[in-house]
CSV table of C-alpha atoms in Angstrom, one decimal:
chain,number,residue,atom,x,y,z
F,1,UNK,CA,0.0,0.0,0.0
F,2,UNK,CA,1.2,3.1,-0.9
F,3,UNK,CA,0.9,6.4,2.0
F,4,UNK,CA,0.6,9.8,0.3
F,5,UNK,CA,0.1,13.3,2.8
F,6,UNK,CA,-3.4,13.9,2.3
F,7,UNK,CA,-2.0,17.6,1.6
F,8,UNK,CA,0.3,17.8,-1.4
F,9,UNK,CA,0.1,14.3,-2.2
F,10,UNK,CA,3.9,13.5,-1.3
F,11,UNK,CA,5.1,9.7,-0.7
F,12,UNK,CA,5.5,9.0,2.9
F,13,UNK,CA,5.9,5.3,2.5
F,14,UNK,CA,5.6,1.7,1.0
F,15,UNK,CA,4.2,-0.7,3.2
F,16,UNK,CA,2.9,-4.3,2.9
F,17,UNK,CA,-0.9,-4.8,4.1
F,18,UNK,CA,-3.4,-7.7,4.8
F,19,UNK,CA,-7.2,-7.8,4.8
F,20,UNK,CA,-7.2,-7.8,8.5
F,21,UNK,CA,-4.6,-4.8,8.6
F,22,UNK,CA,-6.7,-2.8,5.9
F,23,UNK,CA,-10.0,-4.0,8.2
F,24,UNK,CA,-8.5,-2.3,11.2
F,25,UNK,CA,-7.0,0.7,9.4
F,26,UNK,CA,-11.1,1.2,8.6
F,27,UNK,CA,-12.0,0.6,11.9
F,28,UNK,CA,-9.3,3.0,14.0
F,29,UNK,CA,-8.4,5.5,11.3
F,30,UNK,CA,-5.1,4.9,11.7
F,31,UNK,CA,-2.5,3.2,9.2
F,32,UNK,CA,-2.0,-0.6,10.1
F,33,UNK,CA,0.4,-2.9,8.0
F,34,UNK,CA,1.6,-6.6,7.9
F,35,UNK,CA,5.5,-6.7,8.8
F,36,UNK,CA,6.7,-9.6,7.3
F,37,UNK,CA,9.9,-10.0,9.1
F,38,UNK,CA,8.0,-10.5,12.4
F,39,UNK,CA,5.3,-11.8,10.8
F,40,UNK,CA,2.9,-10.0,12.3
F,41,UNK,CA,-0.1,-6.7,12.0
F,42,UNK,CA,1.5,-3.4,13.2
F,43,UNK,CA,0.1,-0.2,14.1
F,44,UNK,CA,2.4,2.8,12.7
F,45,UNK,CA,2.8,5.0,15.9
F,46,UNK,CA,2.5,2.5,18.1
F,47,UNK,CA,5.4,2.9,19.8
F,48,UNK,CA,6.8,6.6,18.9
F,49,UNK,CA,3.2,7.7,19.0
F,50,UNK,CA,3.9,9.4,15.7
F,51,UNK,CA,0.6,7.7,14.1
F,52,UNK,CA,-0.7,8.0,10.6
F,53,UNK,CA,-4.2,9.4,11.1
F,54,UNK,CA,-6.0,8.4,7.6
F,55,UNK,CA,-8.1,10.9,5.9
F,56,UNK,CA,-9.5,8.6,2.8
F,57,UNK,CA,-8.8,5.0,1.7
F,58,UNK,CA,-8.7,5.0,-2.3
F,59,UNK,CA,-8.7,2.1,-4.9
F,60,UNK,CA,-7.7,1.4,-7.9
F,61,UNK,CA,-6.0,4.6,-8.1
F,62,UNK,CA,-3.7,5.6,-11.2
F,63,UNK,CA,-0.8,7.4,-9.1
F,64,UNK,CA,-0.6,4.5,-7.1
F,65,UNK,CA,-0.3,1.7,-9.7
F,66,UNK,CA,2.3,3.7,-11.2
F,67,UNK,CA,4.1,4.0,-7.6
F,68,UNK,CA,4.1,0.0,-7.0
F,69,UNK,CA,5.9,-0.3,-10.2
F,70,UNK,CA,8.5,2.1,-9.6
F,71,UNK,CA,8.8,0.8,-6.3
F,72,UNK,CA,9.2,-2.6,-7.4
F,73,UNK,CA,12.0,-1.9,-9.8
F,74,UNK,CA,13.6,-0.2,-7.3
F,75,UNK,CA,13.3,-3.6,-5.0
F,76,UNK,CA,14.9,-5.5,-7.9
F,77,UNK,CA,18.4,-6.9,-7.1
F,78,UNK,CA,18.7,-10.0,-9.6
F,79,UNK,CA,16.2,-9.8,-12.5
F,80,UNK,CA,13.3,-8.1,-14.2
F,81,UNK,CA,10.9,-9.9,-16.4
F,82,UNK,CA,8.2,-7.2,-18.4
F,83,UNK,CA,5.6,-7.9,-20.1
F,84,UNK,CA,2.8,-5.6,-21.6
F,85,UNK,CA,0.4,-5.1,-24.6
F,86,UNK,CA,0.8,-1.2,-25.2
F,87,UNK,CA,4.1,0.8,-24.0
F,88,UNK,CA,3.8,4.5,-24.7
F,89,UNK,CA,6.8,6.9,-24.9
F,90,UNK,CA,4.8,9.3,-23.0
F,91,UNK,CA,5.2,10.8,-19.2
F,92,UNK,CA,4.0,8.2,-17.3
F,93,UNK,CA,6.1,5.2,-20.1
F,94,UNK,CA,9.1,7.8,-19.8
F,95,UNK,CA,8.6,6.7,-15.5
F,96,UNK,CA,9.0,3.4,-16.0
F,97,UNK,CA,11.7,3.7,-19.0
F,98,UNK,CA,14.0,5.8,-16.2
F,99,UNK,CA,13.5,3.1,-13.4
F,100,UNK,CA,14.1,0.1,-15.5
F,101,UNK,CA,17.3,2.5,-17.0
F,102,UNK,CA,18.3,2.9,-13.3
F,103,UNK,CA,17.5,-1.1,-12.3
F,104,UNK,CA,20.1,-2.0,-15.2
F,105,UNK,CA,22.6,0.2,-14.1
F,106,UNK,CA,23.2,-1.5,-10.6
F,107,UNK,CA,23.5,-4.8,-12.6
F,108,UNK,CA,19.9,-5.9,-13.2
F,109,UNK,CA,19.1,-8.3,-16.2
F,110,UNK,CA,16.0,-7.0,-17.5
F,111,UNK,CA,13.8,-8.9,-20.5
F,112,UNK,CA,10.8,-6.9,-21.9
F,113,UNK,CA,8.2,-8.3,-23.9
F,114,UNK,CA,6.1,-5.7,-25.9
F,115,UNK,CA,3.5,-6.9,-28.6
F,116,UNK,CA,3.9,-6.0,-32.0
F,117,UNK,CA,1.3,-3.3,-33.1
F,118,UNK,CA,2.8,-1.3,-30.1
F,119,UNK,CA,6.5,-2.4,-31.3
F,120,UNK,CA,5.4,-1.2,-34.4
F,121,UNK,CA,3.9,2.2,-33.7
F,122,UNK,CA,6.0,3.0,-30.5
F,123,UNK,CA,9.0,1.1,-30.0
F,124,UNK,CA,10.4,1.1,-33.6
F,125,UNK,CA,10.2,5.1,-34.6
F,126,UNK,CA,11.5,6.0,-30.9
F,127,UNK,CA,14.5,7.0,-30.3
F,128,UNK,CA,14.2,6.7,-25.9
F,129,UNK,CA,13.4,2.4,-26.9
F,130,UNK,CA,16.6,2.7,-28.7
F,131,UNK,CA,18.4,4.0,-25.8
F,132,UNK,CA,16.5,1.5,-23.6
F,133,UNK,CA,17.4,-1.4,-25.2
F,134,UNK,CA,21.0,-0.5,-26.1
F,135,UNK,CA,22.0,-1.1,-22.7
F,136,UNK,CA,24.3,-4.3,-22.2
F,137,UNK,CA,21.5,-5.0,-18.6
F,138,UNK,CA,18.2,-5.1,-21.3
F,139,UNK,CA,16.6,-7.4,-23.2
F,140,UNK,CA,13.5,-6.4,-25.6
F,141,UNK,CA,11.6,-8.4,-27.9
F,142,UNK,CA,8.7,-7.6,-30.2
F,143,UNK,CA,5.9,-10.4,-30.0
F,144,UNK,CA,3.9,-11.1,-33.7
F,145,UNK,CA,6.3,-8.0,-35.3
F,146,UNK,CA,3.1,-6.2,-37.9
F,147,UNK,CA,4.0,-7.2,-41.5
F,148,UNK,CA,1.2,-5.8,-43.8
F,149,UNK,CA,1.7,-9.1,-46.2
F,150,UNK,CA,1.2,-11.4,-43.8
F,151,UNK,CA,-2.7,-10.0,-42.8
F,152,UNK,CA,-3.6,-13.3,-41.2
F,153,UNK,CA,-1.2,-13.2,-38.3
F,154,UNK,CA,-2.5,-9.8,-37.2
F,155,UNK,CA,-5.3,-10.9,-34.5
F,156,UNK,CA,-2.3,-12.7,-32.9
F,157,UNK,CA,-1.7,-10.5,-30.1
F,158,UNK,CA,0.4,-10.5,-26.5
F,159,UNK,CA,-2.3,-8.9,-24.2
F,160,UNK,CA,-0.1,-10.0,-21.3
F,161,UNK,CA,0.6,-7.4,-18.5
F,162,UNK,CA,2.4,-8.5,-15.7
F,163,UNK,CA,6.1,-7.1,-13.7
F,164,UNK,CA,8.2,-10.0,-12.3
F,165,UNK,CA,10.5,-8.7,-9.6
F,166,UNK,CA,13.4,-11.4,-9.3
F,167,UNK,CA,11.8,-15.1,-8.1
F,168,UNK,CA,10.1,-12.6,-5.3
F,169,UNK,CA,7.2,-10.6,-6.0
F,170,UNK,CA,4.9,-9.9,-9.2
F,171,UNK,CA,2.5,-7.4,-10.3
F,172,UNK,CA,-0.4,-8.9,-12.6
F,173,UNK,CA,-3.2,-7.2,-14.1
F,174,UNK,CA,-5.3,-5.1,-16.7
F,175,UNK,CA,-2.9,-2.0,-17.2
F,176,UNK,CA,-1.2,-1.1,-20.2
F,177,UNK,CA,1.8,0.8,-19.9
F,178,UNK,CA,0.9,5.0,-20.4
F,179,UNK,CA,-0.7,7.8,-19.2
F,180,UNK,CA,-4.3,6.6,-19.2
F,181,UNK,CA,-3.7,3.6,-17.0
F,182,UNK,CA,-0.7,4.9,-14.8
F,183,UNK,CA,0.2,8.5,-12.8
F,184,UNK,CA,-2.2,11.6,-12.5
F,185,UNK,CA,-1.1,12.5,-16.3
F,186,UNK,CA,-4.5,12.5,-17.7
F,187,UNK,CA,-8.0,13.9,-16.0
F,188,UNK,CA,-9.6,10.1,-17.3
F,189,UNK,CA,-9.4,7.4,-14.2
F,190,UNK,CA,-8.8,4.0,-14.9
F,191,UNK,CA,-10.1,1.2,-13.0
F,192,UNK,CA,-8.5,-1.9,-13.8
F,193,UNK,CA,-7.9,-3.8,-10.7
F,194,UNK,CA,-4.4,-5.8,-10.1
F,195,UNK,CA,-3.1,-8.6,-8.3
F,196,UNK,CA,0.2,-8.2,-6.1
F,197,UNK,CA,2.1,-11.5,-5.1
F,198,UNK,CA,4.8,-11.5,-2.4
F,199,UNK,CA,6.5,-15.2,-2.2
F,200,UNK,CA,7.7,-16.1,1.4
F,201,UNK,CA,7.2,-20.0,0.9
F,202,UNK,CA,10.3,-20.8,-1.5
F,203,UNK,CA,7.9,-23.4,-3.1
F,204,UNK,CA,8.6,-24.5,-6.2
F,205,UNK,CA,5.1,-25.0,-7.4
F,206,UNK,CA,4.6,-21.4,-6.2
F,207,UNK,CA,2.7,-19.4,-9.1
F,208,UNK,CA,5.0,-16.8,-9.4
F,209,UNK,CA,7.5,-19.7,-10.6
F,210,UNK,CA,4.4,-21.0,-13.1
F,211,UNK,CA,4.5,-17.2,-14.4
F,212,UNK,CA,8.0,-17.3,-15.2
F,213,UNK,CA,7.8,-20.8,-16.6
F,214,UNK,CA,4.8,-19.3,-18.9
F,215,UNK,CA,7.1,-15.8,-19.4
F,216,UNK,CA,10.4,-18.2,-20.6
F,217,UNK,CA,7.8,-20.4,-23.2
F,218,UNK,CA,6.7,-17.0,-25.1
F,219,UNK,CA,10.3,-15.7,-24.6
F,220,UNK,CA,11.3,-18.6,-26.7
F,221,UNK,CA,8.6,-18.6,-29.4
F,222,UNK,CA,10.1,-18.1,-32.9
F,223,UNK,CA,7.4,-14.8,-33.0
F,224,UNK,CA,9.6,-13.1,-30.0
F,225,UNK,CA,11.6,-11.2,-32.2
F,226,UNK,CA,14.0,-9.7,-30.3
F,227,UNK,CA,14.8,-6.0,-30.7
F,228,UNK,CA,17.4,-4.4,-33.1
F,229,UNK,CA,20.0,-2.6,-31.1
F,230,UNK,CA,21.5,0.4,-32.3
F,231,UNK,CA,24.6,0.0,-34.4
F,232,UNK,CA,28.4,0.7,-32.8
F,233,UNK,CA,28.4,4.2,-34.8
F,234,UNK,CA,25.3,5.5,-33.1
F,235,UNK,CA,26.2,3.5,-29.4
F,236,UNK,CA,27.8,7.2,-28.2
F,237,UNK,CA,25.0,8.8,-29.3
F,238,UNK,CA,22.8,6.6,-27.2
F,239,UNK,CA,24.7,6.8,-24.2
F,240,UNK,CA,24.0,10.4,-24.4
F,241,UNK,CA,20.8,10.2,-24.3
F,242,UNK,CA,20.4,8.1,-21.6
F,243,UNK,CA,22.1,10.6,-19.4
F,244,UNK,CA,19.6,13.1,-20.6
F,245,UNK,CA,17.1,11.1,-19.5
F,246,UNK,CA,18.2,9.9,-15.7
F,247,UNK,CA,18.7,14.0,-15.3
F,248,UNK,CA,15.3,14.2,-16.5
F,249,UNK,CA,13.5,11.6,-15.1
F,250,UNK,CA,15.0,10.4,-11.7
């Protein structure tokens, strides 16, 4: 759950909830959470009596799915696995570019699924997915690339949208990756709902494994074309413009 001042909107926190911690965060008004080193509900406050009184409880909100994704990536030590229908190069897809960016700059393998009709109107006239994926950390590939001679393979299309954070955590649901599904960029709410995982088990039969498994077999189809990376002559040009963005972004 994300905490916000009820003022000017700033992050206070991340913190990880329960339906019993939300239920009692309803009942007292203050913030409950679920600590998950103790294992246990506690009551922010509760011992510094600096509580966090709540003045609304919000769902579904845009500026907080955009939030648990940057989070996320910024939790990621090991590996990133992305996968989504429509990726914008807009404010909220220029976010989640710069965090990935960062992620793969402190060593973090990062493979990005994007499906073709977006790979063919976003990814392959930009120059910030050129950037992206010239970085020796990233991996993109293009799923069912459009060819106009090929009409029949068209309806083929990867409406997956899910975040895999190393073999810990994932984020799965309904949200494409721009404005009108993440951040307070456009006055038009979205209300897809999505589902957050957090693995403490270590089971192998846990279903953020099964994801992955299901992630690797589309990874691997002969349709996952991966990405063309900028040639050597334009690599300086590249690197360039990824400084320009962490200065603009982060």
């Amino acid at each position: 759950v994300i905490i916000q001042d009820a003022g000017d909107g700033a992050v206070l926190m991340l913190g990880f909830t329960n339906r019993e911690a939300v239920e009692r965060t309803l009942q007292t008004k203050t913030a409950w959470f679920w600590s998950r080193s103790r294992q246990k509900l506690w009551n922010k406050g509760e011992t510094s009596g600096n509580f966090l009184h709540v003045a609304e409880v919000l769902t579904d909100c845009d500026t907080d799915a955009l939030l648990y994704r940057l989070n996320l990536i910024d939790q990621a030590e090991k590996e990133i696995i992305f996968s989504t229908f429509d990726f914008n190069v807009d404010e909220a897809g220029k976010d989640i570019m710069a965090s990935l960016l960062s992620a793969a700059e402190r060593g973090v393998r990062i493979r990005m699924l994007v499906d073709g009709f977006s790979g063919m109107l976003d990814v392959n006239s930009s120059p910030w997915f050129e950037a992206m994926a010239s970085h020796e950390n990233i991996e993109l590939k293009i799923y069912n690339p459009i060819h106009f001679y090929a009409p029949w393979k068209m309806q083929a299309r990867l409406h997956d949208k899910y975040l895999i954070i190393d073999d810990q955590m994932y984020l799965l649901g309904g949200r494409n990756t721009f404005n009108l599904f993440l951040g307070d960029y456009t006055p038009v709410k979205n209300i897809d709902r999505e589902l957050f995982i957090y693995e403490t088990a270590g089971d192998p039969e846990a279903s953020i494994h099964q994801l992955k498994q299901y992630f690797q077999s589309v990874w691997e189809l002969p349709d996952a074309k991966l990405y063309t990376k900028m040639s050597a002559a334009n690599r300086t040009k590249s690197v360039h413009l990824q400084r320009s963005f962490f200065m603009d972004r982060l």
